[in-house]
PDB file of C-alpha atoms in Angstrom:
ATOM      1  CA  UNK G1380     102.612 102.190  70.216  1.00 48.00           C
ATOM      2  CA  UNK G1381      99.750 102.893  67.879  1.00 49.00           C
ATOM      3  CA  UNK G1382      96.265 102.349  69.040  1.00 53.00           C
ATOM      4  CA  UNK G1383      95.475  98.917  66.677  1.00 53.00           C
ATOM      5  CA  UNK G1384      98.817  97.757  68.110  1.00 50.00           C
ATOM      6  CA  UNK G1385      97.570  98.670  71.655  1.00 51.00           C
ATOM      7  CA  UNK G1386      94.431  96.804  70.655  1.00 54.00           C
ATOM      8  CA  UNK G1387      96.324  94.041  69.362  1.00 51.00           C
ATOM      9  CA  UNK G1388      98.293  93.199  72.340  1.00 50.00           C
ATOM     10  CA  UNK G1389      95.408  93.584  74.514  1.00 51.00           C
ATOM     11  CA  UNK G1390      93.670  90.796  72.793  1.00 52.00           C
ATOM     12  CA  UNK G1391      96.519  88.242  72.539  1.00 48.00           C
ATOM     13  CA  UNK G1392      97.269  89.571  76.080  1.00 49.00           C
ATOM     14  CA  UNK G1393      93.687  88.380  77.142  1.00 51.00           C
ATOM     15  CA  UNK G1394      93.965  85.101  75.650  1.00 45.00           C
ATOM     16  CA  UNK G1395      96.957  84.163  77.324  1.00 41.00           C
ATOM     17  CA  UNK G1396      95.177  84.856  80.873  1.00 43.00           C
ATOM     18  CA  UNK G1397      92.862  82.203  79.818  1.00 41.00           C
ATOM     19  CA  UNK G1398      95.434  79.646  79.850  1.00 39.00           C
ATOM     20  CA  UNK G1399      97.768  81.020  82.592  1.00 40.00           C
ATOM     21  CA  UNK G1400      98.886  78.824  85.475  1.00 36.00           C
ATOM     22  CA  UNK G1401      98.501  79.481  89.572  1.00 36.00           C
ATOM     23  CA  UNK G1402     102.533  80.295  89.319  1.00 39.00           C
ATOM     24  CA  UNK G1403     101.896  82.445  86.073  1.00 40.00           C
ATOM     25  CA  UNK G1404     103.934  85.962  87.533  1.00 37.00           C
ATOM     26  CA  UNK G1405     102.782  87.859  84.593  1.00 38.00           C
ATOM     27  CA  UNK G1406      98.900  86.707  84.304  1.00 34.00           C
ATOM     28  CA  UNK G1407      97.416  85.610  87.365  1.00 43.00           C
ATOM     29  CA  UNK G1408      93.999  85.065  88.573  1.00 49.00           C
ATOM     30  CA  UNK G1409      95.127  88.174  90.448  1.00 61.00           C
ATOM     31  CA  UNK G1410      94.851  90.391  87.585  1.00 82.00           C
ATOM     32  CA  UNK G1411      90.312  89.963  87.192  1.00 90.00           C
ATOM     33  CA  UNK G1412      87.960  90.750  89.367  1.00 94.00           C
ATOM     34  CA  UNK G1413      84.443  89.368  87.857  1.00 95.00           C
ATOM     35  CA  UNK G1414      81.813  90.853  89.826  1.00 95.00           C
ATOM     36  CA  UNK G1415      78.175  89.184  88.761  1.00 93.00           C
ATOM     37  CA  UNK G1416      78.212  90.284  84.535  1.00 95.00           C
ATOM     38  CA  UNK G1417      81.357  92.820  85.282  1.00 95.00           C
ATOM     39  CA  UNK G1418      84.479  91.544  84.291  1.00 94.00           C
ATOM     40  CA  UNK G1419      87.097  93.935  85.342  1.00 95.00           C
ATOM     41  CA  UNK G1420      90.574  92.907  83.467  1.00 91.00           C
ATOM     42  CA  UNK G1421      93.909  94.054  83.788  1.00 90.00           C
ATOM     43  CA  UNK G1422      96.547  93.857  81.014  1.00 87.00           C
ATOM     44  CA  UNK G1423     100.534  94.278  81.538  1.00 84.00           C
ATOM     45  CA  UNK G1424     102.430  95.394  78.236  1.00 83.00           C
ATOM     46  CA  UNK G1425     106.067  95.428  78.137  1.00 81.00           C
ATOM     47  CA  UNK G1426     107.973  98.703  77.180  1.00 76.00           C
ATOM     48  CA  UNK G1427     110.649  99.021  74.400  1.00 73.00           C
ATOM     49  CA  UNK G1428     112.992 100.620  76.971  1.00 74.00           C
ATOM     50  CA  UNK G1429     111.619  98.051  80.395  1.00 78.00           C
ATOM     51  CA  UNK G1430     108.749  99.397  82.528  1.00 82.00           C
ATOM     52  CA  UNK G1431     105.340  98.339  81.259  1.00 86.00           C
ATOM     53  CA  UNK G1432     102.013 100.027  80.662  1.00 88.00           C
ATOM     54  CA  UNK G1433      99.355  98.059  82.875  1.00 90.00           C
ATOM     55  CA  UNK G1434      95.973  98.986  81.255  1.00 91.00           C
ATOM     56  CA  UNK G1435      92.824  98.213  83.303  1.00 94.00           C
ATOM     57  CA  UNK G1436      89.268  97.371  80.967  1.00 93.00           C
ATOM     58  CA  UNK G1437      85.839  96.318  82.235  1.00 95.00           C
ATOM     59  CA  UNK G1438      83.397  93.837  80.024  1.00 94.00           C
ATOM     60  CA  UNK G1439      79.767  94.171  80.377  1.00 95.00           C
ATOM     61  CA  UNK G1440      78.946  90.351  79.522  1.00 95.00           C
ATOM     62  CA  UNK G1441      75.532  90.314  79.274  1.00 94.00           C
ATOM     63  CA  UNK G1442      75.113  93.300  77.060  1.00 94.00           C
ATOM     64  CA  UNK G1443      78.921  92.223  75.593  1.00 94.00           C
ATOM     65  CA  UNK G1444      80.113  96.029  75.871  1.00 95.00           C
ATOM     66  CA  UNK G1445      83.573  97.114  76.622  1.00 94.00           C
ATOM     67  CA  UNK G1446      84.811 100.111  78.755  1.00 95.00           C
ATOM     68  CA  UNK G1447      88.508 101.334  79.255  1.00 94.00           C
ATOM     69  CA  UNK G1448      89.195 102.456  82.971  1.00 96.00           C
ATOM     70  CA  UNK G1449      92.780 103.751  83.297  1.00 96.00           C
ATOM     71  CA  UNK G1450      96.086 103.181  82.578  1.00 93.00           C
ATOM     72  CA  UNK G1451      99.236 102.586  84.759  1.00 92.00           C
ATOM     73  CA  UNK G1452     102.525 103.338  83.670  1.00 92.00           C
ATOM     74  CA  UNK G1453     105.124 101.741  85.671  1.00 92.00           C
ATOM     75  CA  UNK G1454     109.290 102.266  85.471  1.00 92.00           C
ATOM     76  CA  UNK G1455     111.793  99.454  85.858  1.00 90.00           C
ATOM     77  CA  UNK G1456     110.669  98.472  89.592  1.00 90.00           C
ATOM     78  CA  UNK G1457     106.982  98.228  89.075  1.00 90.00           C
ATOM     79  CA  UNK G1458     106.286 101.511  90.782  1.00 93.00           C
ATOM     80  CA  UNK G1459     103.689 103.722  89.504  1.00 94.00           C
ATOM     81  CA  UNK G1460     105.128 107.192  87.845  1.00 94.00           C
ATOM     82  CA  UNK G1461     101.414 108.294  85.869  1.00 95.00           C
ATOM     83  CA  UNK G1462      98.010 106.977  85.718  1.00 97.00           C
ATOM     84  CA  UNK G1463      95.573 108.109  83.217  1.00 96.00           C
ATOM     85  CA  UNK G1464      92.102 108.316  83.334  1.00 97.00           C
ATOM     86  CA  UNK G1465      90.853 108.269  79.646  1.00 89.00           C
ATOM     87  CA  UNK G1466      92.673 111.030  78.906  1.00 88.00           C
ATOM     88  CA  UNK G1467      92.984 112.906  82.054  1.00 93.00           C
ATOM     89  CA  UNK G1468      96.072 112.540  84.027  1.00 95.00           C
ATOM     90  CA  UNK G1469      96.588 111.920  87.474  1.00 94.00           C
ATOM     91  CA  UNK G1470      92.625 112.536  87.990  1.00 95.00           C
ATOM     92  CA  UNK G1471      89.574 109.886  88.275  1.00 97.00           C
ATOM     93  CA  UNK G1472      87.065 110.152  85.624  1.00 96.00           C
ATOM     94  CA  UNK G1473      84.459 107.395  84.809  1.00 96.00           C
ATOM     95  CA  UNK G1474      85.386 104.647  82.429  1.00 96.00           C
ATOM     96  CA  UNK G1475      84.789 105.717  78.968  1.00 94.00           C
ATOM     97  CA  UNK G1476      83.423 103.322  75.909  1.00 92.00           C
ATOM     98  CA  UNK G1477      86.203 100.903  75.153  1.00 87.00           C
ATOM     99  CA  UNK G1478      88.631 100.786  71.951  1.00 81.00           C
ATOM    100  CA  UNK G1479      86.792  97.179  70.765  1.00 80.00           C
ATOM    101  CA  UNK G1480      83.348  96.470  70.485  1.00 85.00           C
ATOM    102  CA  UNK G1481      83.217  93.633  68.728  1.00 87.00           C
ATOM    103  CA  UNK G1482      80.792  90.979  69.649  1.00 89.00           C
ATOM    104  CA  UNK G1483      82.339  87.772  69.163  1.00 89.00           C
ATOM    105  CA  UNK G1484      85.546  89.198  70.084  1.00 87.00           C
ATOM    106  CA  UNK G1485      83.820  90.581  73.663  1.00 90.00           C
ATOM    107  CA  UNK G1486      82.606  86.600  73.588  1.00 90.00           C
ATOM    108  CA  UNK G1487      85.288  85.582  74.196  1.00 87.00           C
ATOM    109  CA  UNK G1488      86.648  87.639  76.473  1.00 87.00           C
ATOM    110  CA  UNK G1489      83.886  86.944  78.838  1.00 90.00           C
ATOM    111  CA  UNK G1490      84.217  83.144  78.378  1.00 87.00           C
ATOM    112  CA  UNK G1491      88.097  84.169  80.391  1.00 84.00           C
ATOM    113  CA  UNK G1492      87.980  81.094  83.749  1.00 82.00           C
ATOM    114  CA  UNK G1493      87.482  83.895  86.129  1.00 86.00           C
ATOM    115  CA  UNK G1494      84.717  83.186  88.504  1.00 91.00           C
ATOM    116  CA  UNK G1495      82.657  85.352  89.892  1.00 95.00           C
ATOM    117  CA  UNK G1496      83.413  86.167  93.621  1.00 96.00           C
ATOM    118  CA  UNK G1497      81.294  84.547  95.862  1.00 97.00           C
ATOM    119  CA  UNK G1498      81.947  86.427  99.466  1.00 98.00           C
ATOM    120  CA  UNK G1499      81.960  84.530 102.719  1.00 98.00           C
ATOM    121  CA  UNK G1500      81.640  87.105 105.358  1.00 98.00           C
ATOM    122  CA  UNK G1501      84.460  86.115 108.294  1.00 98.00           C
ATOM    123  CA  UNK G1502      84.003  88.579 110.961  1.00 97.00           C
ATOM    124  CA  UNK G1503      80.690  90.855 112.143  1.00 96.00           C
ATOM    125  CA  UNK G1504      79.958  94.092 110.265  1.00 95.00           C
ATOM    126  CA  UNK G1505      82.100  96.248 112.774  1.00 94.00           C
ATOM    127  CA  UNK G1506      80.765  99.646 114.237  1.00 91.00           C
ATOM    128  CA  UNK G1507      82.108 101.704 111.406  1.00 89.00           C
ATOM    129  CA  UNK G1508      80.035  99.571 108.761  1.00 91.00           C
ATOM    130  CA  UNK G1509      82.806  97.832 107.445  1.00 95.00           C
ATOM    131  CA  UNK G1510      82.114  94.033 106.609  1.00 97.00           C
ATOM    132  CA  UNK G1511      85.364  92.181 106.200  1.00 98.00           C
ATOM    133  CA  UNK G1512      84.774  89.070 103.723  1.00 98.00           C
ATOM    134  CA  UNK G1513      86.531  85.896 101.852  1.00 98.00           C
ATOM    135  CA  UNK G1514      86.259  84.914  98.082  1.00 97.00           C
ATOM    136  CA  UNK G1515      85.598  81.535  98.264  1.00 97.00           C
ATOM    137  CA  UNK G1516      85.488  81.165  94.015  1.00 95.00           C
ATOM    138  CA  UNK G1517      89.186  82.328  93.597  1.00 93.00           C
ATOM    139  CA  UNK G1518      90.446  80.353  96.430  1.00 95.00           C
ATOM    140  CA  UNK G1519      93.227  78.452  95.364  1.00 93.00           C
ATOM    141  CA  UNK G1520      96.079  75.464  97.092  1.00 93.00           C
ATOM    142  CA  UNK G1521      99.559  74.648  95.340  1.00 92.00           C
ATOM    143  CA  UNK G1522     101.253  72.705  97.907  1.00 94.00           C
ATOM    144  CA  UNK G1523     101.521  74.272 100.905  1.00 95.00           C
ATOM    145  CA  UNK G1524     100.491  78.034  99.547  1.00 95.00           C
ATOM    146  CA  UNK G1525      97.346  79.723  99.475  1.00 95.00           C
ATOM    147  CA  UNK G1526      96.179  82.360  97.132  1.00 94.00           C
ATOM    148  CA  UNK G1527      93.356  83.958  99.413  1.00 96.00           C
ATOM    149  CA  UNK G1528      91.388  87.483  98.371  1.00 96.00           C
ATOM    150  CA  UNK G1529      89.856  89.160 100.783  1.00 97.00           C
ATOM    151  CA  UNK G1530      87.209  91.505 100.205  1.00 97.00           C
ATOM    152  CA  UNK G1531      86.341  94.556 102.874  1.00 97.00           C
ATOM    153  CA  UNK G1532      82.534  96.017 102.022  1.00 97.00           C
ATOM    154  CA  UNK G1533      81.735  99.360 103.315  1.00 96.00           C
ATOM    155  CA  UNK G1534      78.481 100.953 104.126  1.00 93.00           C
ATOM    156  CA  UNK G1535      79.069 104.074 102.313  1.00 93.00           C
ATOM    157  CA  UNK G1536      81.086 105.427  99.077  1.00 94.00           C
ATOM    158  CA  UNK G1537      84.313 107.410  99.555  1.00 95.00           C
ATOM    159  CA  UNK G1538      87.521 108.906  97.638  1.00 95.00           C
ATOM    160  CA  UNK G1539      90.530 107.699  97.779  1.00 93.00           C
ATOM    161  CA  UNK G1540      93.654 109.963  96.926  1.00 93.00           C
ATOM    162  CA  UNK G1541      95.862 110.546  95.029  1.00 93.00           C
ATOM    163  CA  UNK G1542      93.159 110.333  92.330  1.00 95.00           C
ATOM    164  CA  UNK G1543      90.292 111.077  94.299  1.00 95.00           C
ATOM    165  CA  UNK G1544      89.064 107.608  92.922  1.00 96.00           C
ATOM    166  CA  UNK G1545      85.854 106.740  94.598  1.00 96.00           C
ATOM    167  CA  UNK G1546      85.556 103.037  95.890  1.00 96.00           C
ATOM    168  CA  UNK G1547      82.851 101.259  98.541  1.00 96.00           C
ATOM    169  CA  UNK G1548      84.801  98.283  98.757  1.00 96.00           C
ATOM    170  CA  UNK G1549      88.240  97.560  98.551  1.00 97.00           C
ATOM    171  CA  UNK G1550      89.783  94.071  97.313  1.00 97.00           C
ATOM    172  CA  UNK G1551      93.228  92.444  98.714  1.00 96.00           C
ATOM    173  CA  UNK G1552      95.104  89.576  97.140  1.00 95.00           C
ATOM    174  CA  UNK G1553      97.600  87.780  99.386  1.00 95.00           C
ATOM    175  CA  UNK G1554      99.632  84.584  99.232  1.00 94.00           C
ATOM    176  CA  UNK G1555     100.306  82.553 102.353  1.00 96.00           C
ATOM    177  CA  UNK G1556     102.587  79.558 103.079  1.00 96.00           C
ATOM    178  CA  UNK G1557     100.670  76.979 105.739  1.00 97.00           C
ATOM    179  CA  UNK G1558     103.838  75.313 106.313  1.00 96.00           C
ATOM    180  CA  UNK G1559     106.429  78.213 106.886  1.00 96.00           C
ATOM    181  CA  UNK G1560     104.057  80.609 107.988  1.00 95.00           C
ATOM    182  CA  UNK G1561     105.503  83.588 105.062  1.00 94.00           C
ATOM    183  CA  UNK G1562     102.928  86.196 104.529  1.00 94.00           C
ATOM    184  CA  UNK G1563     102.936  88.125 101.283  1.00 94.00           C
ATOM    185  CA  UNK G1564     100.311  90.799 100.440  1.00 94.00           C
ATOM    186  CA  UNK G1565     100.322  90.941  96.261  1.00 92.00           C
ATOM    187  CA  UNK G1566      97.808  93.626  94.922  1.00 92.00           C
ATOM    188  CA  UNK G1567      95.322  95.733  96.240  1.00 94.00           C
ATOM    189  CA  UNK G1568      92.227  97.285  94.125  1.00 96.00           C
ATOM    190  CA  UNK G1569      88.989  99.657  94.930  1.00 97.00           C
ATOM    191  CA  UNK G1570      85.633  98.604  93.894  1.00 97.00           C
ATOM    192  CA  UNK G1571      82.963 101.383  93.260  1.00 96.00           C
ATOM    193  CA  UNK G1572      79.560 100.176  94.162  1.00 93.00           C
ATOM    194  CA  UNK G1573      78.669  99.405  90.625  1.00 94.00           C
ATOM    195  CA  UNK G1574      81.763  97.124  89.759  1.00 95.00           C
ATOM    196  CA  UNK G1575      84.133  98.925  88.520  1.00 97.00           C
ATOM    197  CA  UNK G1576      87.468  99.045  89.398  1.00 97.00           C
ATOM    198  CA  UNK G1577      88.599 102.683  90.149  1.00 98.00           C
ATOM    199  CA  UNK G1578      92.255 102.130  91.927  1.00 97.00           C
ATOM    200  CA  UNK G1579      94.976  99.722  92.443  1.00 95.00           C
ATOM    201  CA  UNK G1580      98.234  98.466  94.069  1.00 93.00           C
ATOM    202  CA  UNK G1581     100.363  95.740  92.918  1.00 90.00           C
ATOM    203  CA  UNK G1582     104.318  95.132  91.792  1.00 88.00           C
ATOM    204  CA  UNK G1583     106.694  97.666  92.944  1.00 91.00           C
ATOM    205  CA  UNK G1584     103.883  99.791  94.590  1.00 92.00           C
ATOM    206  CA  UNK G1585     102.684  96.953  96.727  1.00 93.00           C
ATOM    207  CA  UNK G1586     106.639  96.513  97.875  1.00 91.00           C
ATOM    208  CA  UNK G1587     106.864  99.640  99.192  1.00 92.00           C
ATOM    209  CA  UNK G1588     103.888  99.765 100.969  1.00 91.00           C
ATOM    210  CA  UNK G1589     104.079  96.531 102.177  1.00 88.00           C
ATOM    211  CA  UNK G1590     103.417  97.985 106.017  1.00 90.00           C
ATOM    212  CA  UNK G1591     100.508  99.372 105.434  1.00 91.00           C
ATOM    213  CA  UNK G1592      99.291  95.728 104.721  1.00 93.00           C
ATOM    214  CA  UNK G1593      99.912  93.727 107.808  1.00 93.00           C
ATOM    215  CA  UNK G1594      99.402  90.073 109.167  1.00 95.00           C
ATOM    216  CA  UNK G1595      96.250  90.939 111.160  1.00 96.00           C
ATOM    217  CA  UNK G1596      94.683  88.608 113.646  1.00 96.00           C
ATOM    218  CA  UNK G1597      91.966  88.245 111.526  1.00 97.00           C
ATOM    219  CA  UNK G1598      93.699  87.253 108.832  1.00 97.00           C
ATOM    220  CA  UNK G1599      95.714  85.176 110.539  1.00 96.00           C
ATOM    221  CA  UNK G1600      93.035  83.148 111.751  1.00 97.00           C
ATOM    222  CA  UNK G1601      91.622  83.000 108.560  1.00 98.00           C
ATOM    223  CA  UNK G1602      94.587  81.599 107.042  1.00 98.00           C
ATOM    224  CA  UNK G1603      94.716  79.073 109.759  1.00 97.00           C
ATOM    225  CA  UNK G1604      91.199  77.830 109.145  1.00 97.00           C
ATOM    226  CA  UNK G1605      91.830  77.586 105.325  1.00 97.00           C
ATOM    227  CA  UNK G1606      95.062  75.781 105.624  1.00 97.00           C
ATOM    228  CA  UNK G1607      93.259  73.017 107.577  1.00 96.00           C
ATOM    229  CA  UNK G1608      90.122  73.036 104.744  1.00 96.00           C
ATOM    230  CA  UNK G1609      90.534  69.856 102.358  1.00 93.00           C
ATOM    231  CA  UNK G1610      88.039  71.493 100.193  1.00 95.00           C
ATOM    232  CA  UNK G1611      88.602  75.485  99.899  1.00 96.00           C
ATOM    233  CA  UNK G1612      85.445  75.930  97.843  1.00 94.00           C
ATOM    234  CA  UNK G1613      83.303  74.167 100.504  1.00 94.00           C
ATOM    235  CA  UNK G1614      84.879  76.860 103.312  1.00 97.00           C
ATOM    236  CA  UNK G1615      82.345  78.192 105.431  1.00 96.00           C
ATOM    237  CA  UNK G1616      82.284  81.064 108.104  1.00 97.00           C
ATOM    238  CA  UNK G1617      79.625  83.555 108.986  1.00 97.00           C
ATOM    239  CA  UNK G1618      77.462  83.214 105.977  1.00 97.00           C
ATOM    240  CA  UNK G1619      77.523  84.371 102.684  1.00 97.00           C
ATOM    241  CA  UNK G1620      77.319  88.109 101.850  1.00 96.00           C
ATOM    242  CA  UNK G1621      76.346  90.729  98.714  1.00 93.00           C
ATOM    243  CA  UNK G1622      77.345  93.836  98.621  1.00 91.00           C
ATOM    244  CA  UNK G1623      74.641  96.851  98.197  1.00 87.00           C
ATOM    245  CA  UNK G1624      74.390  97.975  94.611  1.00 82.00           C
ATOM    246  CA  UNK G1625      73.943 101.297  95.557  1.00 83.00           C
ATOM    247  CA  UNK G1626      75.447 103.484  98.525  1.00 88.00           C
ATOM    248  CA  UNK G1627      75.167 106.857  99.575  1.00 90.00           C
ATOM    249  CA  UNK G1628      78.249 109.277  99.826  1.00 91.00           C
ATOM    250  CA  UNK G1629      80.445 109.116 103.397  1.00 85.00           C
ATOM    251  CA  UNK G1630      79.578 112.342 105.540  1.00 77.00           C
ATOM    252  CA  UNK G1631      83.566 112.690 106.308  1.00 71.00           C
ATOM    253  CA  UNK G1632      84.498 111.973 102.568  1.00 65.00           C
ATOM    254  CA  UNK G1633      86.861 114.160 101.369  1.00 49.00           C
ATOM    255  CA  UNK G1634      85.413 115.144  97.989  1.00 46.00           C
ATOM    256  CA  UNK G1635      87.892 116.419  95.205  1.00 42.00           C
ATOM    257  CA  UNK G1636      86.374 119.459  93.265  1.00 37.00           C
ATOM    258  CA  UNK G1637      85.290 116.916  90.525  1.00 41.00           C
ATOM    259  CA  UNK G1638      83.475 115.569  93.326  1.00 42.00           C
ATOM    260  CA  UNK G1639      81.723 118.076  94.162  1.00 43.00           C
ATOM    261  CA  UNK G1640      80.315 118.963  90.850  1.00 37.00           C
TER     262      UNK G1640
END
């Protein structure tokens, strides 16, 4: 696929996420994470031979600039086989100047319905600095299921691996029946502390790893409490919370050689 054709379905690909519905598979509210001006957007495009190349931007909208992050390529089960970073493969590298700068065009991408999250924080900052929070704007009822995000702040950057992507806060979609009780984690990304989306799980990747996101008490309770809410964008907890905008580097982080330089 040429690079205007890339562009191309990008576009009509972010015009359809303005109109998608709660039940949408293929463009959810799931898919953008608008943190205050940063709208971080994520874009599936089918393959010729099945798979489908899931490329992540970010829009500046109040300087209505446009940055590519990375690109997933995923095989026939939604699992992950390369990730490119600009051009680098397998490797984090920050996002690079987008392939559309266009201001009317960038417009209108940032006119997308994606609010920006408002965190609730549900539980005490715990010894380890880590904040565990709700997004009350993307809260969202269709009968009996919830779509819930939470959000976990920490006090310090680190790296994740494979990619040594570095992330202060980490973002977890979920769905949740109040009725039967079924519990379904759906994607997973890391925040950096100035936005940006640097990692993330979802499709085929999220199924496999589906232990490492379990039904915790928290949770649990939270899910509870927001089952029993008439009015999700009213829910209260602990008080509201923002995030640091900047945060020094983990003593234990494991720094790549990138890193390091």
């Amino acid at each position: 696929m040429s690079h205007s054709s890339i562009r191309a379905a990008l576009l009509a690909g972010l015009m359809l996420f303005s109109s998608a519905s709660f039940g949408d598979a293929s463009f959810t509210r799931l898919n953008a994470l608008r943190i205050n001006d940063r709208l971080n957007v994520m874009v599936a495009l089918a393959g010729k031979s099945g798979g489908a190349m899931q490329v992540w931007q970010a829009y500046d909208c109040k300087s209505l600039t446009a940055e590519a992050l990375y690109r997933n390529f995923l095989d026939n089960r939604g699992v992950t086989t390369a990730r490119f970073y600009g051009s680098e493969f397998g490797r984090y590298t920050p996002p690079q100047p987008g392939p559309n700068q266009d201001p009317e065009t960038l417009k209108r991408i940032c006119s997308l319905p994606e609010k920006a999250v408002v965190w609730e924080k549900i539980a005490p900052t715990n010894r380890f600095g880590s904040t565990a929070l709700v997004d009350v704007a993307s809260l969202k009822r269709s009968g009996d299921e919830l779509q819930v995000r939470f959000g976990y702040d920490y006090a310090t950057r680190d790296f994740d691996p494979p990619y040594d992507a570095p992330y202060a806060f980490k973002v977890e979609n979920y769905r949740f029946n109040c009725q039967t009780q079924a519990f379904a984690p759906v994607s997973m990304m890391d925040v950096d502390d100035k936005g940006y989306v640097t990692d993330s799980l979802d499709s085929g990747d999220i199924a496999d790893r589906k232990a490492s996101f379990p039904l915790t008490p928290l949770m649990k309770q939270t899910f509870t409490r927001l089952c029993a809410t008439a009015d999700l964008q009213r829910f209260r907890a602990l008080g509201r919370f923002v995030s640091a905008a900047h945060k020094a580097v983990s003593r234990d982080a494991r720094y790549s050689a990138r890193a390091k330089r």
